[in-house]
mmCIF file of C-alpha atoms in Angstrom:
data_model
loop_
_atom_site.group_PDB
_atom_site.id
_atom_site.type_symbol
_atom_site.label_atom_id
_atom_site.label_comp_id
_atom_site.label_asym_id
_atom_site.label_seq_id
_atom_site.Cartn_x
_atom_site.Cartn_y
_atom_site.Cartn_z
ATOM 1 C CA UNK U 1 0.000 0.000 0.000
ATOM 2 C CA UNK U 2 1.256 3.495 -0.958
ATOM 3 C CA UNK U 3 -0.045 6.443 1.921
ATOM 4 C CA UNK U 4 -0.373 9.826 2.238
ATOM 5 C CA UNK U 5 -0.143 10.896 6.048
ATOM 6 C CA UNK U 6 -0.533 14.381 7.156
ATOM 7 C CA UNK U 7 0.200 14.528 10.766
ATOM 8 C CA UNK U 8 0.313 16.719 13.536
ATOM 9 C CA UNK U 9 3.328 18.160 14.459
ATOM 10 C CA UNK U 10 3.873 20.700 17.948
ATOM 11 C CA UNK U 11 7.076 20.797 19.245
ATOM 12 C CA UNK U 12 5.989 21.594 22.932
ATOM 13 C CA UNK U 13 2.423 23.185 24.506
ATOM 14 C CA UNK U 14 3.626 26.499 24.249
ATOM 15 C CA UNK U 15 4.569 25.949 20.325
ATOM 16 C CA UNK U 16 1.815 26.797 17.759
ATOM 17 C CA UNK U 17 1.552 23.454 15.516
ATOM 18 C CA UNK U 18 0.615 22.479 12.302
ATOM 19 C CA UNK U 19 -0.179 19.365 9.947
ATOM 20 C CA UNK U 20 3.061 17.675 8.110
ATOM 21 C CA UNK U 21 2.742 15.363 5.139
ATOM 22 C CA UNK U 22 4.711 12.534 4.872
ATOM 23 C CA UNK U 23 4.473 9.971 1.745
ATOM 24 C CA UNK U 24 4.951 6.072 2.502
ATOM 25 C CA UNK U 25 5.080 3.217 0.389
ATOM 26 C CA UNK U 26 5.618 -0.405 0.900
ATOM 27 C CA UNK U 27 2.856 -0.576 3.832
ATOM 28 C CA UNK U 28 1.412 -4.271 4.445
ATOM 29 C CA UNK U 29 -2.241 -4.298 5.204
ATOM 30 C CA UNK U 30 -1.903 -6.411 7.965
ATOM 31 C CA UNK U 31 0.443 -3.751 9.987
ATOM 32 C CA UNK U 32 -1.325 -1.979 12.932
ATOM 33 C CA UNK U 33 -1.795 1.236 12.742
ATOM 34 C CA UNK U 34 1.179 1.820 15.298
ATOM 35 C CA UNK U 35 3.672 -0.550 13.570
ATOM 36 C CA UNK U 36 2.799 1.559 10.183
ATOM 37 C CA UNK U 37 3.834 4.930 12.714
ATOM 38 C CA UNK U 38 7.109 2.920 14.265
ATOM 39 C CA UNK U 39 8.095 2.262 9.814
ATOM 40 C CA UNK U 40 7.302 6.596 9.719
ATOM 41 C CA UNK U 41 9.567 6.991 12.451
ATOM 42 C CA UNK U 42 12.566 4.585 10.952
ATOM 43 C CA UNK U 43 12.139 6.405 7.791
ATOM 44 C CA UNK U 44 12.095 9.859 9.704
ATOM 45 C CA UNK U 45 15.465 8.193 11.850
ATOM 46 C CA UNK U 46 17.473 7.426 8.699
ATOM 47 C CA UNK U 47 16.637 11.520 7.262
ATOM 48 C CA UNK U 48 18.132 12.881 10.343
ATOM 49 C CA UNK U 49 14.469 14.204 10.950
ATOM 50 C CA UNK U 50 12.997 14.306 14.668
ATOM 51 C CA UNK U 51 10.432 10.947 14.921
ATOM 52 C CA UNK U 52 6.614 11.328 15.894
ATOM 53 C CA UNK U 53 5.932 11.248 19.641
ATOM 54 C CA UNK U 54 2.860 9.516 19.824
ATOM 55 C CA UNK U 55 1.630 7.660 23.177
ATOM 56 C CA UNK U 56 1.495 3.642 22.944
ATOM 57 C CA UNK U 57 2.344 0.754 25.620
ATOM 58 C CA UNK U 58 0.467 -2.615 25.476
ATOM 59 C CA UNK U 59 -0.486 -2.782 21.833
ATOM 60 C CA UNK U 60 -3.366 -5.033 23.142
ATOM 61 C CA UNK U 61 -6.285 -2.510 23.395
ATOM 62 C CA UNK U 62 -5.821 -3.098 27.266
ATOM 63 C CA UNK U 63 -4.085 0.402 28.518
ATOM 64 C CA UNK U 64 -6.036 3.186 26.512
ATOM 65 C CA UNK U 65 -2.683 5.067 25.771
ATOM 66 C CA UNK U 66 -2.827 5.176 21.476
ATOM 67 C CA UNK U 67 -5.037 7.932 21.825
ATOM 68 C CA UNK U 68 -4.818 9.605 18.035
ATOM 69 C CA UNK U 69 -7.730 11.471 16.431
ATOM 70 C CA UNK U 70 -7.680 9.346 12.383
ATOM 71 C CA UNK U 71 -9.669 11.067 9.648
ATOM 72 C CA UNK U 72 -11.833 12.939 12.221
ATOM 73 C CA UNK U 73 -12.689 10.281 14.462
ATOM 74 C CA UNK U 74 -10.857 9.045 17.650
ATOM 75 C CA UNK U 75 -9.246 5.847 17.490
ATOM 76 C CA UNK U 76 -10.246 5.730 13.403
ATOM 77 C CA UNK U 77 -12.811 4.319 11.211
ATOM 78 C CA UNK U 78 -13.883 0.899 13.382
ATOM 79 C CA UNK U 79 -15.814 0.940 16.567
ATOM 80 C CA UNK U 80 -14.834 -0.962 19.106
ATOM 81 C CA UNK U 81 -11.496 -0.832 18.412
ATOM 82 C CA UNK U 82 -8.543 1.007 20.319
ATOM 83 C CA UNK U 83 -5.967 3.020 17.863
ATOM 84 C CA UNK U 84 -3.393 -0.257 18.255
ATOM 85 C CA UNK U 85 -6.104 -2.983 17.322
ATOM 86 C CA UNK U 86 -6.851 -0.898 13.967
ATOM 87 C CA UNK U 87 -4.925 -2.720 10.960
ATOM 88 C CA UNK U 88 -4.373 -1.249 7.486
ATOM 89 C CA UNK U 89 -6.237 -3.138 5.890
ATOM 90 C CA UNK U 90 -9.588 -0.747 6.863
ATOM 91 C CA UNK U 91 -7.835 1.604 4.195
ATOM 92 C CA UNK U 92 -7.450 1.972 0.763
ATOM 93 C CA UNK U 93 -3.960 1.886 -1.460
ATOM 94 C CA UNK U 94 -3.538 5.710 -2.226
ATOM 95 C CA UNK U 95 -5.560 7.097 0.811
ATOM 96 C CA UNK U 96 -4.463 10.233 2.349
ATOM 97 C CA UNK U 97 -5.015 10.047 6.664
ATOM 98 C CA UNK U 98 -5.082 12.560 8.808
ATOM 99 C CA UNK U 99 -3.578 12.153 11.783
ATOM 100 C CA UNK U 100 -4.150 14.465 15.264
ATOM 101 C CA UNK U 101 -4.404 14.571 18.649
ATOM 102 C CA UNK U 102 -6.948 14.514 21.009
ATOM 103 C CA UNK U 103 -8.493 18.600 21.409
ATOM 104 C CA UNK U 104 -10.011 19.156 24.599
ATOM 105 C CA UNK U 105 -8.958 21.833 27.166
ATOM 106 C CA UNK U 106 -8.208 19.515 30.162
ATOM 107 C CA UNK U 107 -5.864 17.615 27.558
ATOM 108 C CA UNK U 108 -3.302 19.757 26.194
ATOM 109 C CA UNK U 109 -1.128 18.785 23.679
ATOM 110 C CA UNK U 110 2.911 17.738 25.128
ATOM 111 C CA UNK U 111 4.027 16.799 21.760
ATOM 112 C CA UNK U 112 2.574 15.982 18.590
ATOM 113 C CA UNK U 113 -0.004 13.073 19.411
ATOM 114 C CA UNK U 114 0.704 13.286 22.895
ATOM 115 C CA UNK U 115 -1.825 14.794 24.891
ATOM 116 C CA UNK U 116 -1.229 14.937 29.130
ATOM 117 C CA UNK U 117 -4.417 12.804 30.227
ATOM 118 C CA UNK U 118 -3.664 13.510 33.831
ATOM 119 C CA UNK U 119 -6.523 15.245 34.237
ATOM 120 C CA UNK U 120 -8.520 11.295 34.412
ATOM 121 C CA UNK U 121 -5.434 10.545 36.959
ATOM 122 C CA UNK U 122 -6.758 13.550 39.135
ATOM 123 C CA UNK U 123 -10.666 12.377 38.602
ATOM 124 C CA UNK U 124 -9.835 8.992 39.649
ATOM 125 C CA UNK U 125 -7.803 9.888 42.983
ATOM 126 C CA UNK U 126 -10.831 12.039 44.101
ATOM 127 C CA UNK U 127 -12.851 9.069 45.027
ATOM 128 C CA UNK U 128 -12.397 6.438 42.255
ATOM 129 C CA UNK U 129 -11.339 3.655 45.083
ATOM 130 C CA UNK U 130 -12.194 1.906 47.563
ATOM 131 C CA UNK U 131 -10.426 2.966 50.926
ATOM 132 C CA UNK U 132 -11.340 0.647 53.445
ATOM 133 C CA UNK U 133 -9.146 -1.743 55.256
ATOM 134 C CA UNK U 134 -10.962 -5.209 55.135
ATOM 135 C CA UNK U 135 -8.384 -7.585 55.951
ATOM 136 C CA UNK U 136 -7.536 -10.440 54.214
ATOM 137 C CA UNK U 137 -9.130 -11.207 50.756
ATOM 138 C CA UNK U 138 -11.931 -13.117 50.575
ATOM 139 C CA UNK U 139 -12.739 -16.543 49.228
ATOM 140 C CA UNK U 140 -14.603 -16.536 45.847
ATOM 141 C CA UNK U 141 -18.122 -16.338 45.737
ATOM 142 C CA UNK U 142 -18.166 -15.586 49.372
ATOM 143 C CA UNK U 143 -19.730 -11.998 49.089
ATOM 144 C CA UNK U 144 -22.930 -12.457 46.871
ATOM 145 C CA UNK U 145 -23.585 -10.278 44.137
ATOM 146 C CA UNK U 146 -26.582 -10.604 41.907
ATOM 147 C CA UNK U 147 -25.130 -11.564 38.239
ATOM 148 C CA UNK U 148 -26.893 -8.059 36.372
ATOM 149 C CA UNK U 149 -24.868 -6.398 39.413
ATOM 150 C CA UNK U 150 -22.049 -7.863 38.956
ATOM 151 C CA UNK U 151 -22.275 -8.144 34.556
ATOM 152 C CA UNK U 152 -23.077 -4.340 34.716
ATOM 153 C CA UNK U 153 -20.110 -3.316 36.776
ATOM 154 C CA UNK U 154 -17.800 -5.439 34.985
ATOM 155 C CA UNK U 155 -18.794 -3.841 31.978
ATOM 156 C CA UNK U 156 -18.404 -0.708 33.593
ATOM 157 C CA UNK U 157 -15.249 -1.461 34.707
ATOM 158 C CA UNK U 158 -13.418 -2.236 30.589
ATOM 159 C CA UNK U 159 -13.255 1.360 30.155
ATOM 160 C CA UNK U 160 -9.600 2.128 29.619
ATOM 161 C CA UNK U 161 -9.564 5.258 30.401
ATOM 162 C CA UNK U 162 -8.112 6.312 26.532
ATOM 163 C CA UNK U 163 -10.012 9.643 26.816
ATOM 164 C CA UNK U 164 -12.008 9.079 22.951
ATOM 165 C CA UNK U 165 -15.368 10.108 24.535
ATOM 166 C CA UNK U 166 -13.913 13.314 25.227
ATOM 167 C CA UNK U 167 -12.457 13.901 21.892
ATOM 168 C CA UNK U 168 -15.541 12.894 20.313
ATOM 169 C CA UNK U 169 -17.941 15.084 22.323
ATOM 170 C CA UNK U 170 -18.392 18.159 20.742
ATOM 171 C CA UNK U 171 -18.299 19.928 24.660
ATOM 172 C CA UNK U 172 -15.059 17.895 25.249
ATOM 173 C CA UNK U 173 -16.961 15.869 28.597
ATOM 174 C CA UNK U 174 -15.608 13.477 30.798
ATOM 175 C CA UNK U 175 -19.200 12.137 31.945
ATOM 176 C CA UNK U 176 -18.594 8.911 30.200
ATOM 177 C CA UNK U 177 -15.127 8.101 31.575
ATOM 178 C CA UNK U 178 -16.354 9.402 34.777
ATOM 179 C CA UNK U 179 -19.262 7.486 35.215
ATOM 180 C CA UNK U 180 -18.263 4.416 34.135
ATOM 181 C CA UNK U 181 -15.404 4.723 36.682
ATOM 182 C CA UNK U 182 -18.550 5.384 39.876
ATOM 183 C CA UNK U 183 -20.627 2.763 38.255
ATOM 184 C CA UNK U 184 -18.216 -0.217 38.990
ATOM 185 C CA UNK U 185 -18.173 0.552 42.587
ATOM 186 C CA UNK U 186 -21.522 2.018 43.008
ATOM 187 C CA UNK U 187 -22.812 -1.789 41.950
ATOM 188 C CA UNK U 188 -20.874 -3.663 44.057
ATOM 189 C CA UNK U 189 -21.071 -4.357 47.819
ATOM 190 C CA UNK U 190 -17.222 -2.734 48.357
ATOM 191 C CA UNK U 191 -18.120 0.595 46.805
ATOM 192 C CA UNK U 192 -21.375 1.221 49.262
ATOM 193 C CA UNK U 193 -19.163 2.654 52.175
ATOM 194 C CA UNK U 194 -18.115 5.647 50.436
ATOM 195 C CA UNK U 195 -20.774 5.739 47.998
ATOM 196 C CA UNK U 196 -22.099 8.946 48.329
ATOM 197 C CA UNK U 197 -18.660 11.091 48.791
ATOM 198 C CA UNK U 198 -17.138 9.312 45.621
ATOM 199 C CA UNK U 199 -19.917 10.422 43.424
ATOM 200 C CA UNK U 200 -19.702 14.044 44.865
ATOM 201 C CA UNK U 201 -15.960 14.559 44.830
ATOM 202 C CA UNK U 202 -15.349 13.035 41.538
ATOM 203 C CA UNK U 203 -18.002 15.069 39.777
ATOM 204 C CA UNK U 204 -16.706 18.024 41.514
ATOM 205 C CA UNK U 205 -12.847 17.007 40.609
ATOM 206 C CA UNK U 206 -14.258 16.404 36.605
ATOM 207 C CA UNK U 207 -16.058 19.847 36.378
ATOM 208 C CA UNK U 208 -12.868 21.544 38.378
ATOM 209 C CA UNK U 209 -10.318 20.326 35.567
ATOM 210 C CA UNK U 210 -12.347 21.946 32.579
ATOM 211 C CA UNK U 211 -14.127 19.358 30.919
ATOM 212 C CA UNK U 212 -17.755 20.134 29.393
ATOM 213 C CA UNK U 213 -21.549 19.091 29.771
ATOM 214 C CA UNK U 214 -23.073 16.425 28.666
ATOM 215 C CA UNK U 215 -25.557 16.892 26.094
ATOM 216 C CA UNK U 216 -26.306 13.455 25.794
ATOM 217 C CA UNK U 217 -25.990 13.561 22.127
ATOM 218 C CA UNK U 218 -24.374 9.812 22.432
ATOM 219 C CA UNK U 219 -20.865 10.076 20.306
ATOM 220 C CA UNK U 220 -18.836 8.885 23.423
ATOM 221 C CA UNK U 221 -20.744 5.693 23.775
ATOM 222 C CA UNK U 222 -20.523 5.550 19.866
ATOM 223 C CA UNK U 223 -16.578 6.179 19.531
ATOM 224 C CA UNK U 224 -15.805 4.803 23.170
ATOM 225 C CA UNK U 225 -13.499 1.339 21.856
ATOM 226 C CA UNK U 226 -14.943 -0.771 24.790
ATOM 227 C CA UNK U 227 -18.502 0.825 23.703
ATOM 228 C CA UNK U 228 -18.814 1.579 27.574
ATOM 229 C CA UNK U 229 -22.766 2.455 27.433
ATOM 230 C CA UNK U 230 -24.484 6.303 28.676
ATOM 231 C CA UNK U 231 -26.377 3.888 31.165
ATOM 232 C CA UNK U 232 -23.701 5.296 33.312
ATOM 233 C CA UNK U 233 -23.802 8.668 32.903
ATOM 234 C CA UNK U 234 -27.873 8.201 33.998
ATOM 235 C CA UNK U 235 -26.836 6.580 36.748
ATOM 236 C CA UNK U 236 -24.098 8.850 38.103
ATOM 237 C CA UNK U 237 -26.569 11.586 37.474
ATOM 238 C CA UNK U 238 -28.979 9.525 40.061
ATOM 239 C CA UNK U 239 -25.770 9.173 42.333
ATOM 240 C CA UNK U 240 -24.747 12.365 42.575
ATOM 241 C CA UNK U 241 -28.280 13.964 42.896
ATOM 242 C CA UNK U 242 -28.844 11.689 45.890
ATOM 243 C CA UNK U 243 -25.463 12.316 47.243
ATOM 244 C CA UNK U 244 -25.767 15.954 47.267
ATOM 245 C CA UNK U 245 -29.389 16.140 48.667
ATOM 246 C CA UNK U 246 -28.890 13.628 51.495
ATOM 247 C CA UNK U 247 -25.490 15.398 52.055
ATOM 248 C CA UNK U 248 -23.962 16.764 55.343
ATOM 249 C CA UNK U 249 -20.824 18.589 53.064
ATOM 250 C CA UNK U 250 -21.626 22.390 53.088
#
C-alpha cells in the first residue's frame, strides 16, 4: 500500500503546531496502525528528521494510551477498536489520513499526538477507590452479588480510560469516563461505604479540571473502543443527585 499521512506536528504546549505530510510506500495491510507509525519513524530516523511522539504501551487494546484522532474520528474508522487494534487493511492503497491529537482543554497537547491525560489521573484519585481496610481477601463467591450487578459493573469497569469520549464530544466531557469509573463501585457491595462522597468529589474534581456538559448527544458511547454504554452517565446523574441532597458537606 502506498499512503499519504498528514500529521500533527507541535514541538511543545507552548509551540503553535501544524499538519506535516509525509508519503509512505511499501505498507502491508496487515500492519497496525502503530507498527505503520514505528516504519514513519525509521524512515524519519534514517533523514536525520525528529520521529513522531505519539503515546502507545500494550499494543493489546488493554491500557487506553494510542489515543490519536484518524480522519476525524478518535481511534479511526472501526468501533470498538482502540488506535493499536486498527490494521491497514480498513484503508485503501492511495488514501491520504489525517492524523491528530486529542483537542479538549483539560488535555493539552505535550508533543505531537501526545496529549497529558492527567486530568482522568486527578478524577480517579478524588474518590475512584475503595479505601477501606478489610483484611484479608476473601474466598470466591463468598460476598454475593446478583449476576446483572455484577455483569453491569464489569462492563463498567473495561473502560480504559483512553479519553475518545472526550475527543468525540463536541463539549469535550468526561461524563462517560467518569461514570463508568462510579458505576463499577456504586454496583458492588465494596463501593457502598463511600458511595455517596465518591460520586460528589469526583463530579466536583471532573467539572474543576475543565471538561464540558453532557448533552447526551451519544458520540462517546458511539466512539468509546470498549462501547462503555451512557447507562452510566444516567446513573451517576442519580448518584450524585442523591449524594448531594442527602449530604452533610456544606
Amino acid at each position: 500500500m502506498s499512503l499519504t499521512l498528514k500529521v500533527w506536528r507541535q514541538k511543545n504546549k507552548d509551540s503553535e503546531g501544524s499538519l506535516e505530510t509525509y508519503a509512505l510506500e511499501g505498507i502491508s495491510p496487515d500492519m497496525s496502525f502503530l507498527e505503520m507509525f514505528d516504519i514513519l519513524n525509521e524512515q524519519l530516523i534514517h533523514d536525520n528528521k525528529e520521529p513522531i511522539a505519539f503515546d502507545h504501551d500494550c499494543r493489546e487494546g488493554i491500557c487506553g494510551s494510542c489515543s490519536m484522532h484518524i480522519n476525524g474520528r478518535p481511534h479511526g474508522p472501526l468501533t470498538g477498536v482502540a488506535t493499536c487494534q486498527l490494521h491497514m487493511r480498513s484503508f485503501s492503497d492511495g488514501d491520504t489520513i489525517v492524523v491528530e491529537p486529542w483537542r479538549a482543554v483539560a488535555f493539552p497537547v505535550m508533543k505531537d499526538l501526545v496529549v497529558d491525560r492527567s486530568s482522568f489521573d486527578r478524577i480517579i484519585s478524588a474518590g475512584g477507590f475503595v479505601s477501606i481496610n478489610t483484611g484479608n481477601a476473601q474466598d470466591a463467591n463468598s460476598m454475593p452479588i446478583a449476576k446483572e450487578n455484577a455483569d453491569e459493573a464489569f462492563m463498567a469497569a473495561a473502560c480504559i480510560g483512553c479519553g475518545a469520549c472526550v475527543a468525540a464530544c463536541k463539549n469535550a466531557s468526561a461524563m462517560l469516563f467518569t461514570s463508568a469509573k462510579i458505576s463499577q463501585l456504586a454496583l458492588l457491595p465494596q463501593g457502598q461505604a463511600e458511595r455517596k462522597l465518591r460520586a460528589e468529589k469526583m463530579v466536583a474534581q471532573m467539572d474543576s479540571e475543565g471538561f464540558g456538559a453532557c448533552t447526551n448527544t451519544g458520540a462517546c458511547s458511539a466512539e468509546c473502543p470498549k462501547e462503555i454504554s451512557m447507562e452510566n452517565i444516567a446513573r451517576m446523574n442519580r448518584e450524585y443527585l442523591g449524594a448531594k441532597l442527602t449530604s452533610s458537606r456544606v
